[in-house]
Amino acid sequence: MPPRPCPPHCMVTSDPVNLQELSSKSKEKIFAVDDKQPILDFRNATEWISFVVGSVFLTLVGAPVGIVVFTAVVWEAFDRGFNGGFVDSGKELTGFIFARFVPWLENRTRQFNIQFVKRPEDAYMMNCIVGYGVFVPIIFLGCAWHAYQNGMNYWLLYAYHVLRIGPYFMNFAYVYTLCHKEGHTYTGLYSKSYNKYTLLRHVFNWWIGMFYGVLPATFAYGHSINHHKYNNAMEDVITTSDKPRDNFANWVAYLPRYFLYAINISTIYAFAKENNWKVVNKVFLGSVWFFAWVCVWAVSVSPMFAFTYVAFPFFEAGVLLAAVNWSWHAFVDPTDPSNEYVQSITILDGPINVLNEDSHVVHHQYPGTHWTNHPNFVDKHWEKYIEHRASVFRGTHAFEIFGMSVARDYDALAKKFVDIHGERVGSPLTHTERVELIKSRLRACWWGPRLSTNQNTQKQD
């Protein structure tokens, strides 16, 4: 993996601007939000069923996923000698592995790797391909041989999964980010001499992803076409905008929706309704590829091996990415739900900014652009960010925003929130006003059974 790129430089500018005009453009009202909301606030049978299914699912897989992820976090903290504390240290990824070894490896291999990629900044990808596409499979095969010869060893299983996702689950983060980037880049990421090789152009989604629970075609079609077309609206198969996001129970009820997408079922259904049968066939092929992979190991080693080594990463990824998507789209402008500057978050100075994914507004505006262009596009539209009082946070990351949101830690969110509009006009929101703004955005809904109630609340205020 490459050294972490510097976060976008997005300081509030001092360029002259008509403050009165700017203030009039910021239409969102800041109104008090009722805190007396029940935890289990489901409005119909579908929501209740989703919550029950999500609860059962989380009960079954939550503990093993939590153990693996917790160990990965401890590993990273140990690597930096617990400098700054255990979590929320502001020192994440500053230990030997990420601050010394990874940069050294990148520098030693850069000149050789550049020949394979279109852009020199992507030379690190070749190390990722070797690490995740060669070394991880070799370890996997060793575990398969051991299980075939001696039966299941659960300490070995545990060690494999921790090593696979890496300290602070950064291996997981880079694999999924590169699957994501590959899914958006239809012209390929490699130099002309190598871009013609289909295997290389799809290596993350169709090979490396097999060890991380990725169903091929999920990113290339379900994510790139459906999610980016509908942008969290009702037709988006992974929409978060029908329930308040400041409620853990609502996220649990969201899990079935996310898993139906991750397993390509809701995606196939959505494309079938649009009569897009060409894409349906491609998504179906990706699903067959993954399930065939599971069956190969169930037959050749054992069903238990297939479940714990091959299927488990799928469940792990579903839980983690459902939390990430809940975070990326946690906020909705009560007066304009389609407002992209509010409904996608932007993080400044984030300690874990993998390939500039923290600029999520830019990703939805320019989904195919190269990750190095994200800071430039943030700067290009910065006046719009200010005008709309965008959902901008500083010094945090997606998992922390998820935790603060579902825990209803509005004070912590308010401290991380950057009121770029208020700073520009010379009238920044007070802490209490920030809390109320965050509550209103977390609880606003774009569609679903709460919509009429939401609209009535706004009218009364």
Tab-separated table of C-alpha atoms in Angstrom:
chain	number	residue	atom	x	y	z
A	1	MET	CA	0.000	0.000	0.000
A	2	PRO	CA	1.239	3.573	-0.606
A	3	PRO	CA	2.051	6.150	2.019
A	4	ARG	CA	-1.210	7.818	3.006
A	5	PRO	CA	-1.784	10.847	0.751
A	6	CYS	CA	-2.115	14.214	2.366
A	7	PRO	CA	-5.750	15.143	3.004
A	8	PRO	CA	-7.276	17.781	0.753
A	9	HIS	CA	-6.129	21.302	1.554
A	10	CYS	CA	-9.492	22.937	2.076
A	11	MET	CA	-8.949	25.897	4.368
A	12	VAL	CA	-11.626	28.576	4.290
A	13	THR	CA	-10.394	31.161	1.816
A	14	SER	CA	-10.195	34.875	2.420
A	15	ASP	CA	-11.389	35.863	-1.049
A	16	PRO	CA	-13.884	38.752	-1.028
A	17	VAL	CA	-17.501	37.601	-1.153
A	18	ASN	CA	-20.938	39.132	-0.724
A	19	LEU	CA	-21.778	37.894	2.769
A	20	GLN	CA	-25.427	38.928	2.645
A	21	GLU	CA	-25.954	37.042	-0.611
A	22	LEU	CA	-24.121	34.001	0.725
A	23	SER	CA	-26.226	33.955	3.885
A	24	SER	CA	-29.437	34.040	1.888
A	25	LYS	CA	-28.324	31.036	-0.120
A	26	SER	CA	-27.884	28.869	2.954
A	27	LYS	CA	-31.523	27.824	3.109
A	28	GLU	CA	-31.375	25.084	5.687
A	29	LYS	CA	-33.108	25.961	8.933
A	30	ILE	CA	-31.581	25.049	12.246
A	31	PHE	CA	-34.445	23.816	14.371
A	32	ALA	CA	-34.770	22.010	17.655
A	33	VAL	CA	-35.225	18.266	17.321
A	34	ASP	CA	-37.291	16.129	19.641
A	35	ASP	CA	-34.968	13.817	21.591
A	36	LYS	CA	-37.778	11.637	22.899
A	37	GLN	CA	-37.544	9.105	20.113
A	38	PRO	CA	-37.938	5.434	20.988
A	39	ILE	CA	-35.043	3.147	20.091
A	40	LEU	CA	-37.361	0.680	18.370
A	41	ASP	CA	-39.282	3.072	16.160
A	42	PHE	CA	-40.324	0.837	13.276
A	43	ARG	CA	-43.359	1.886	11.266
A	44	ASN	CA	-44.415	-1.218	9.332
A	45	ALA	CA	-44.004	-4.986	9.132
A	46	THR	CA	-41.134	-4.770	6.648
A	47	GLU	CA	-39.066	-2.683	9.048
A	48	TRP	CA	-39.776	-5.013	11.951
A	49	ILE	CA	-38.875	-8.078	9.896
A	50	SER	CA	-35.673	-6.379	8.733
A	51	PHE	CA	-34.752	-5.620	12.336
A	52	VAL	CA	-35.389	-9.208	13.464
A	53	VAL	CA	-33.381	-10.642	10.568
A	54	GLY	CA	-30.576	-8.126	11.135
A	55	SER	CA	-30.527	-8.949	14.861
A	56	VAL	CA	-30.262	-12.674	14.227
A	57	PHE	CA	-27.554	-12.120	11.660
A	58	LEU	CA	-25.538	-9.814	13.903
A	59	THR	CA	-25.887	-12.259	16.792
A	60	LEU	CA	-24.376	-15.007	14.654
A	61	VAL	CA	-21.497	-13.135	13.008
A	62	GLY	CA	-20.995	-10.051	15.176
A	63	ALA	CA	-18.757	-11.696	17.778
A	64	PRO	CA	-16.226	-13.325	15.395
A	65	VAL	CA	-16.096	-10.206	13.226
A	66	GLY	CA	-15.644	-8.062	16.325
A	67	ILE	CA	-12.847	-10.264	17.665
A	68	VAL	CA	-10.898	-10.134	14.399
A	69	VAL	CA	-11.357	-6.378	13.970
A	70	PHE	CA	-10.513	-5.671	17.620
A	71	THR	CA	-7.301	-7.688	17.319
A	72	ALA	CA	-6.377	-5.754	14.174
A	73	VAL	CA	-6.868	-2.469	16.039
A	74	VAL	CA	-4.762	-3.714	18.967
A	75	TRP	CA	-2.054	-4.763	16.493
A	76	GLU	CA	-1.841	-1.232	15.084
A	77	ALA	CA	-1.790	0.354	18.543
A	78	PHE	CA	0.967	-2.050	19.622
A	79	ASP	CA	2.939	-1.217	16.472
A	80	ARG	CA	3.108	2.459	17.515
A	81	GLY	CA	3.723	1.601	21.173
A	82	PHE	CA	0.234	2.854	22.086
A	83	ASN	CA	1.496	6.376	21.383
A	84	GLY	CA	-1.519	8.643	21.907
A	85	GLY	CA	-3.550	5.867	23.508
A	86	PHE	CA	-5.482	2.935	22.153
A	87	VAL	CA	-8.192	4.431	19.930
A	88	ASP	CA	-9.061	7.986	18.867
A	89	SER	CA	-5.386	8.779	19.372
A	90	GLY	CA	-4.777	10.958	16.342
A	91	LYS	CA	-1.630	8.844	15.914
A	92	GLU	CA	-3.122	6.018	13.888
A	93	LEU	CA	-0.780	4.482	11.300
A	94	THR	CA	2.324	6.218	12.706
A	95	GLY	CA	4.091	3.084	13.923
A	96	PHE	CA	6.884	1.071	12.311
A	97	ILE	CA	4.724	-0.738	9.746
A	98	PHE	CA	2.994	2.272	8.195
A	99	ALA	CA	5.439	5.095	8.891
A	100	ARG	CA	8.682	3.255	8.110
A	101	PHE	CA	8.333	-0.160	6.472
A	102	VAL	CA	5.613	0.667	3.919
A	103	PRO	CA	7.295	3.897	2.706
A	104	TRP	CA	10.610	2.032	2.477
A	105	LEU	CA	9.024	-0.741	0.407
A	106	GLU	CA	7.327	1.754	-1.883
A	107	ASN	CA	10.557	3.663	-2.463
A	108	ARG	CA	12.510	0.475	-3.192
A	109	THR	CA	9.989	-0.857	-5.722
A	110	ARG	CA	8.625	2.345	-7.259
A	111	GLN	CA	10.902	2.612	-10.298
A	112	PHE	CA	10.276	-1.006	-11.239
A	113	ASN	CA	6.518	-0.824	-10.674
A	114	ILE	CA	5.963	2.373	-12.655
A	115	GLN	CA	6.285	0.492	-15.943
A	116	PHE	CA	3.056	-1.413	-15.243
A	117	VAL	CA	0.690	1.486	-14.476
A	118	LYS	CA	-0.755	4.463	-16.324
A	119	ARG	CA	0.115	6.958	-13.601
A	120	PRO	CA	3.259	6.932	-11.450
A	121	GLU	CA	1.135	7.551	-8.337
A	122	ASP	CA	-0.361	4.081	-8.811
A	123	ALA	CA	2.961	2.212	-8.674
A	124	TYR	CA	2.021	1.025	-5.164
A	125	MET	CA	-0.760	-1.109	-6.733
A	126	MET	CA	1.744	-3.650	-7.958
A	127	ASN	CA	2.871	-4.278	-4.380
A	128	CYS	CA	-0.783	-4.668	-3.411
A	129	ILE	CA	-1.301	-7.209	-6.189
A	130	VAL	CA	1.710	-9.214	-5.006
A	131	GLY	CA	0.741	-8.959	-1.335
A	132	TYR	CA	-2.999	-9.564	-1.618
A	133	GLY	CA	-3.028	-11.580	-4.821
A	134	VAL	CA	-0.023	-13.861	-4.199
A	135	PHE	CA	1.013	-13.939	-0.542
A	136	VAL	CA	-2.512	-14.058	0.931
A	137	PRO	CA	-3.529	-16.911	-1.418
A	138	ILE	CA	-0.338	-18.806	-0.497
A	139	ILE	CA	-1.218	-18.502	3.195
A	140	PHE	CA	-4.799	-19.524	2.362
A	141	LEU	CA	-3.566	-22.623	0.536
A	142	GLY	CA	-1.356	-23.503	3.482
A	143	CYS	CA	-4.373	-23.307	5.789
A	144	ALA	CA	-6.395	-25.408	3.340
A	145	TRP	CA	-3.704	-28.090	3.280
A	146	HIS	CA	-3.494	-28.106	7.070
A	147	ALA	CA	-7.295	-28.427	7.376
A	148	TYR	CA	-7.338	-31.202	4.780
A	149	GLN	CA	-4.622	-33.146	6.588
A	150	ASN	CA	-5.439	-32.435	10.220
A	151	GLY	CA	-8.926	-30.945	10.417
A	152	MET	CA	-9.856	-27.462	11.540
A	153	ASN	CA	-7.492	-25.536	13.808
A	154	TYR	CA	-9.358	-22.464	15.056
A	155	TRP	CA	-6.264	-20.671	16.337
A	156	LEU	CA	-4.825	-20.922	12.838
A	157	LEU	CA	-8.140	-19.662	11.453
A	158	TYR	CA	-8.052	-16.690	13.805
A	159	ALA	CA	-4.438	-15.854	12.915
A	160	TYR	CA	-5.207	-16.090	9.181
A	161	HIS	CA	-8.087	-13.623	9.326
A	162	VAL	CA	-6.175	-11.121	11.461
A	163	LEU	CA	-3.182	-11.294	9.120
A	164	ARG	CA	-5.490	-11.049	6.104
A	165	ILE	CA	-7.164	-7.814	7.172
A	166	GLY	CA	-3.937	-6.387	8.637
A	167	PRO	CA	-3.244	-3.876	11.409
A	168	TYR	CA	-6.178	-1.478	11.808
A	169	PHE	CA	-7.745	-3.622	9.025
A	170	MET	CA	-5.780	-1.613	6.460
A	171	ASN	CA	-5.333	-4.607	4.128
A	172	PHE	CA	-9.124	-4.883	4.083
A	173	ALA	CA	-9.413	-1.125	3.485
A	174	TYR	CA	-7.035	-1.138	0.517
A	175	VAL	CA	-8.530	-4.234	-1.083
A	176	TYR	CA	-12.021	-2.786	-0.966
A	177	THR	CA	-10.892	0.658	-2.074
A	178	LEU	CA	-9.034	-0.839	-5.030
A	179	CYS	CA	-12.008	-3.043	-5.919
A	180	HIS	CA	-14.016	0.170	-5.762
A	181	LYS	CA	-11.583	2.096	-7.975
A	182	GLU	CA	-11.281	-0.783	-10.433
A	183	GLY	CA	-15.069	-0.992	-10.664
A	184	HIS	CA	-15.262	2.667	-11.675
A	185	THR	CA	-12.340	2.619	-14.110
A	186	TYR	CA	-13.632	1.062	-17.305
A	187	THR	CA	-10.493	1.935	-19.298
A	188	GLY	CA	-8.158	0.148	-16.903
A	189	LEU	CA	-5.477	1.345	-14.518
A	190	TYR	CA	-2.414	-0.076	-16.253
A	191	SER	CA	0.033	1.072	-18.921
A	192	LYS	CA	-0.704	0.326	-22.551
A	193	SER	CA	1.517	-2.750	-22.690
A	194	TYR	CA	-0.319	-4.432	-19.802
A	195	ASN	CA	-3.805	-2.915	-19.904
A	196	LYS	CA	-4.851	-5.382	-22.610
A	197	TYR	CA	-4.690	-8.296	-20.190
A	198	THR	CA	-8.190	-8.968	-18.879
A	199	LEU	CA	-6.918	-10.788	-15.811
A	200	LEU	CA	-4.821	-7.809	-14.728
A	201	ARG	CA	-7.580	-5.271	-15.419
A	202	HIS	CA	-9.987	-7.189	-13.181
A	203	VAL	CA	-7.555	-8.701	-10.710
A	204	PHE	CA	-9.015	-7.052	-7.612
A	205	ASN	CA	-12.687	-7.865	-8.170
A	206	TRP	CA	-12.300	-11.297	-9.756
A	207	TRP	CA	-9.299	-12.725	-7.894
A	208	ILE	CA	-8.087	-10.816	-4.836
A	209	GLY	CA	-11.664	-10.105	-3.814
A	210	MET	CA	-12.290	-13.843	-3.476
A	211	PHE	CA	-10.237	-13.773	-0.273
A	212	TYR	CA	-12.052	-10.709	1.077
A	213	GLY	CA	-15.674	-11.603	0.405
A	214	VAL	CA	-16.157	-9.518	-2.743
A	215	LEU	CA	-18.711	-10.793	-5.215
A	216	PRO	CA	-17.449	-9.825	-8.684
A	217	ALA	CA	-19.692	-7.270	-10.422
A	218	THR	CA	-20.860	-5.753	-7.138
A	219	PHE	CA	-18.675	-2.682	-7.542
A	220	ALA	CA	-18.624	-2.561	-11.339
A	221	TYR	CA	-22.422	-2.655	-11.690
A	222	GLY	CA	-24.410	-2.577	-8.464
A	223	HIS	CA	-22.331	0.203	-6.974
A	224	SER	CA	-21.156	2.104	-10.054
A	225	ILE	CA	-24.455	2.083	-11.922
A	226	ASN	CA	-27.254	1.853	-9.352
A	227	HIS	CA	-25.831	3.623	-6.292
A	228	HIS	CA	-24.237	6.411	-8.299
A	229	LYS	CA	-27.296	6.878	-10.481
A	230	TYR	CA	-29.770	7.286	-7.614
A	231	ASN	CA	-27.446	8.776	-4.955
A	232	ASN	CA	-29.142	7.478	-1.810
A	233	ALA	CA	-32.691	8.035	-3.063
A	234	MET	CA	-35.421	5.400	-2.778
A	235	GLU	CA	-34.284	3.560	-5.935
A	236	ASP	CA	-30.744	3.167	-4.589
A	237	VAL	CA	-30.458	-0.456	-3.436
A	238	ILE	CA	-28.287	0.566	-0.460
A	239	THR	CA	-30.098	3.786	0.431
A	240	THR	CA	-29.849	4.921	4.053
A	241	SER	CA	-32.295	7.803	3.797
A	242	ASP	CA	-35.559	6.202	4.946
A	243	LYS	CA	-34.633	5.928	8.655
A	244	PRO	CA	-32.894	8.233	11.145
A	245	ARG	CA	-29.198	7.376	11.181
A	246	ASP	CA	-28.721	8.210	14.878
A	247	ASN	CA	-30.136	4.883	15.977
A	248	PHE	CA	-28.236	1.598	16.262
A	249	ALA	CA	-31.445	-0.410	15.922
A	250	ASN	CA	-32.115	1.282	12.577
A	251	TRP	CA	-28.657	0.245	11.376
A	252	VAL	CA	-29.350	-3.333	12.455
A	253	ALA	CA	-32.545	-3.187	10.382
A	254	TYR	CA	-30.445	-1.833	7.499
A	255	LEU	CA	-28.131	-4.871	7.460
A	256	PRO	CA	-30.475	-7.117	5.403
A	257	ARG	CA	-30.733	-4.398	2.759
A	258	TYR	CA	-26.974	-4.101	2.527
A	259	PHE	CA	-26.442	-7.862	2.374
A	260	LEU	CA	-29.037	-8.272	-0.349
A	261	TYR	CA	-26.921	-5.814	-2.330
A	262	ALA	CA	-23.605	-7.455	-1.370
A	263	ILE	CA	-24.880	-10.831	-2.557
A	264	ASN	CA	-26.202	-9.172	-5.768
A	265	ILE	CA	-29.858	-10.129	-5.224
A	266	SER	CA	-31.347	-6.632	-4.916
A	267	THR	CA	-29.037	-5.400	-7.659
A	268	ILE	CA	-30.227	-8.067	-10.102
A	269	TYR	CA	-33.843	-7.282	-9.201
A	270	ALA	CA	-33.319	-3.532	-9.722
A	271	PHE	CA	-31.718	-3.982	-13.135
A	272	ALA	CA	-34.369	-6.509	-14.144
A	273	LYS	CA	-37.110	-3.965	-13.328
A	274	GLU	CA	-35.326	-1.548	-15.670
A	275	ASN	CA	-35.096	-4.272	-18.354
A	276	ASN	CA	-31.327	-3.937	-18.310
A	277	TRP	CA	-30.770	-7.622	-19.005
A	278	LYS	CA	-27.224	-7.181	-20.254
A	279	VAL	CA	-26.148	-5.966	-16.826
A	280	VAL	CA	-28.324	-8.587	-15.105
A	281	ASN	CA	-26.382	-11.317	-16.893
A	282	LYS	CA	-23.026	-9.819	-15.912
A	283	VAL	CA	-24.022	-9.471	-12.267
A	284	PHE	CA	-25.398	-13.013	-12.256
A	285	LEU	CA	-22.106	-14.309	-13.673
A	286	GLY	CA	-20.222	-12.589	-10.859
A	287	SER	CA	-22.460	-14.265	-8.298
A	288	VAL	CA	-21.959	-17.684	-9.895
A	289	TRP	CA	-18.195	-17.130	-9.866
A	290	PHE	CA	-18.162	-16.494	-6.107
A	291	PHE	CA	-20.498	-19.339	-5.172
A	292	ALA	CA	-18.497	-21.711	-7.356
A	293	TRP	CA	-15.405	-20.616	-5.415
A	294	VAL	CA	-17.130	-21.471	-2.144
A	295	CYS	CA	-18.244	-24.858	-3.479
A	296	VAL	CA	-14.745	-25.747	-4.693
A	297	TRP	CA	-13.373	-25.473	-1.169
A	298	ALA	CA	-16.381	-27.118	0.434
A	299	VAL	CA	-15.855	-30.178	-1.772
A	300	SER	CA	-12.055	-30.256	-1.840
A	301	VAL	CA	-11.465	-29.585	1.886
A	302	SER	CA	-14.679	-29.444	3.939
A	303	PRO	CA	-17.894	-27.418	4.265
A	304	MET	CA	-16.604	-25.988	7.564
A	305	PHE	CA	-13.406	-24.802	5.879
A	306	ALA	CA	-15.404	-23.181	3.085
A	307	PHE	CA	-17.650	-21.414	5.578
A	308	THR	CA	-14.946	-20.176	7.952
A	309	TYR	CA	-12.250	-19.291	5.409
A	310	VAL	CA	-14.209	-18.316	2.298
A	311	ALA	CA	-17.698	-17.252	3.393
A	312	PHE	CA	-16.671	-15.526	6.627
A	313	PRO	CA	-14.872	-12.656	4.815
A	314	PHE	CA	-18.159	-11.963	2.997
A	315	PHE	CA	-20.017	-11.557	6.300
A	316	GLU	CA	-17.139	-9.547	7.761
A	317	ALA	CA	-17.134	-7.191	4.795
A	318	GLY	CA	-20.910	-6.813	4.868
A	319	VAL	CA	-20.907	-5.668	8.484
A	320	LEU	CA	-17.977	-3.268	8.037
A	321	LEU	CA	-19.135	-1.786	4.734
A	322	ALA	CA	-22.719	-1.396	5.942
A	323	ALA	CA	-21.266	0.754	8.726
A	324	VAL	CA	-19.127	2.695	6.246
A	325	ASN	CA	-22.030	3.404	3.888
A	326	TRP	CA	-24.223	4.401	6.838
A	327	SER	CA	-21.495	6.898	7.714
A	328	TRP	CA	-20.827	8.214	4.199
A	329	HIS	CA	-24.536	8.998	3.844
A	330	ALA	CA	-25.548	9.660	7.443
A	331	PHE	CA	-26.734	13.227	6.871
A	332	VAL	CA	-29.683	14.549	4.871
A	333	ASP	CA	-30.588	18.199	4.327
A	334	PRO	CA	-34.148	18.497	5.732
A	335	THR	CA	-35.071	21.144	3.158
A	336	ASP	CA	-33.343	19.545	0.154
A	337	PRO	CA	-32.659	15.802	0.545
A	338	SER	CA	-30.843	15.624	-2.793
A	339	ASN	CA	-28.275	18.209	-1.669
A	340	GLU	CA	-25.063	16.325	-2.437
A	341	TYR	CA	-22.915	18.566	-0.238
A	342	VAL	CA	-24.894	17.535	2.832
A	343	GLN	CA	-25.813	13.923	2.048
A	344	SER	CA	-22.192	12.842	1.436
A	345	ILE	CA	-19.540	13.614	4.018
A	346	THR	CA	-16.146	15.224	3.559
A	347	ILE	CA	-13.379	14.641	6.097
A	348	LEU	CA	-10.405	16.964	6.450
A	349	ASP	CA	-7.118	15.885	8.032
A	350	GLY	CA	-8.447	12.359	8.492
A	351	PRO	CA	-5.969	9.914	10.029
A	352	ILE	CA	-7.138	7.096	7.725
A	353	ASN	CA	-7.681	8.641	4.306
A	354	VAL	CA	-7.264	5.715	1.914
A	355	LEU	CA	-6.733	7.065	-1.604
A	356	ASN	CA	-8.663	10.235	-0.753
A	357	GLU	CA	-11.912	8.365	-0.129
A	358	ASP	CA	-12.592	10.953	2.601
A	359	SER	CA	-13.696	13.334	-0.171
A	360	HIS	CA	-16.944	11.464	-0.678
A	361	VAL	CA	-18.803	14.367	-2.284
A	362	VAL	CA	-16.156	14.435	-5.009
A	363	HIS	CA	-16.499	10.697	-5.484
A	364	HIS	CA	-20.203	11.103	-6.248
A	365	GLN	CA	-19.618	14.110	-8.476
A	366	TYR	CA	-16.728	12.543	-10.395
A	367	PRO	CA	-16.897	8.781	-9.725
A	368	GLY	CA	-14.351	7.845	-12.381
A	369	THR	CA	-11.723	10.447	-11.604
A	370	HIS	CA	-8.320	9.428	-10.360
A	371	TRP	CA	-7.864	9.608	-6.590
A	372	THR	CA	-5.093	12.197	-6.906
A	373	ASN	CA	-7.611	14.634	-8.447
A	374	HIS	CA	-9.930	14.672	-5.430
A	375	PRO	CA	-8.270	17.632	-3.648
A	376	ASN	CA	-8.475	19.711	-6.834
A	377	PHE	CA	-12.180	19.024	-7.227
A	378	VAL	CA	-12.824	19.880	-3.587
A	379	ASP	CA	-11.088	23.221	-4.186
A	380	LYS	CA	-13.037	23.736	-7.416
A	381	HIS	CA	-16.409	23.445	-5.671
A	382	TRP	CA	-15.375	24.843	-2.283
A	383	GLU	CA	-17.726	27.842	-2.569
A	384	LYS	CA	-20.617	25.406	-2.968
A	385	TYR	CA	-19.489	23.539	0.132
A	386	ILE	CA	-19.619	26.842	2.006
A	387	GLU	CA	-22.950	27.898	0.512
A	388	HIS	CA	-24.650	24.664	1.564
A	389	ARG	CA	-22.908	24.381	4.948
A	390	ALA	CA	-21.630	20.993	3.788
A	391	SER	CA	-21.249	17.972	6.057
A	392	VAL	CA	-17.552	18.581	6.672
A	393	PHE	CA	-15.691	17.054	9.615
A	394	ARG	CA	-12.089	17.278	10.724
A	395	GLY	CA	-9.690	14.768	12.253
A	396	THR	CA	-11.928	11.717	12.169
A	397	HIS	CA	-12.786	8.749	9.956
A	398	ALA	CA	-15.864	6.917	8.684
A	399	PHE	CA	-15.987	4.295	11.434
A	400	GLU	CA	-15.727	6.934	14.135
A	401	ILE	CA	-18.545	8.965	12.559
A	402	PHE	CA	-20.620	5.789	12.421
A	403	GLY	CA	-19.986	5.095	16.103
A	404	MET	CA	-20.748	8.656	17.187
A	405	SER	CA	-23.931	8.694	15.091
A	406	VAL	CA	-25.522	5.456	16.279
A	407	ALA	CA	-24.420	6.175	19.869
A	408	ARG	CA	-26.094	9.594	19.593
A	409	ASP	CA	-22.906	11.303	20.716
A	410	TYR	CA	-23.947	14.624	19.229
A	411	ASP	CA	-21.445	16.583	21.310
A	412	ALA	CA	-18.534	14.663	19.819
A	413	LEU	CA	-19.935	15.071	16.298
A	414	ALA	CA	-20.419	18.799	16.878
A	415	LYS	CA	-16.785	19.133	17.965
A	416	LYS	CA	-15.614	17.390	14.795
A	417	PHE	CA	-17.997	19.349	12.539
A	418	VAL	CA	-16.451	22.228	10.589
A	419	ASP	CA	-18.889	25.122	10.123
A	420	ILE	CA	-17.297	26.458	6.951
A	421	HIS	CA	-20.352	28.606	6.164
A	422	GLY	CA	-20.406	30.241	9.578
A	423	GLU	CA	-16.655	30.876	9.484
A	424	ARG	CA	-16.976	32.515	6.075
A	425	VAL	CA	-19.822	34.877	7.000
A	426	GLY	CA	-18.299	35.698	10.373
A	427	SER	CA	-21.093	34.123	12.391
A	428	PRO	CA	-20.152	30.536	13.267
A	429	LEU	CA	-22.729	28.317	14.900
A	430	THR	CA	-22.547	27.861	18.634
A	431	HIS	CA	-21.924	24.363	19.949
A	432	THR	CA	-25.623	24.007	20.778
A	433	GLU	CA	-26.601	25.089	17.263
A	434	ARG	CA	-24.179	22.600	15.769
A	435	VAL	CA	-25.719	19.836	17.844
A	436	GLU	CA	-29.214	20.752	16.649
A	437	LEU	CA	-28.047	20.966	13.032
A	438	ILE	CA	-26.445	17.525	13.250
A	439	LYS	CA	-29.546	16.045	14.882
A	440	SER	CA	-31.776	17.458	12.170
A	441	ARG	CA	-29.580	16.057	9.412
A	442	LEU	CA	-29.214	12.650	11.044
A	443	ARG	CA	-32.972	12.337	11.499
A	444	ALA	CA	-34.239	13.798	8.227
A	445	CYS	CA	-35.615	11.228	5.771
A	446	TRP	CA	-35.888	11.413	1.998
A	447	TRP	CA	-38.493	8.679	1.560
A	448	GLY	CA	-40.350	5.998	3.509
A	449	PRO	CA	-43.002	5.924	6.238
A	450	ARG	CA	-41.474	8.830	8.205
A	451	LEU	CA	-41.499	11.279	5.327
A	452	SER	CA	-44.869	12.910	6.025
A	453	THR	CA	-43.998	13.327	9.715
A	454	ASN	CA	-40.674	14.843	8.743
A	455	GLN	CA	-42.295	17.323	6.387
A	456	ASN	CA	-44.870	18.327	8.989
A	457	THR	CA	-42.119	18.986	11.531
A	458	GLN	CA	-40.338	21.264	9.106
A	459	LYS	CA	-43.534	23.176	8.325
A	460	GLN	CA	-44.254	23.742	12.018
A	461	ASP	CA	-40.770	25.105	12.588
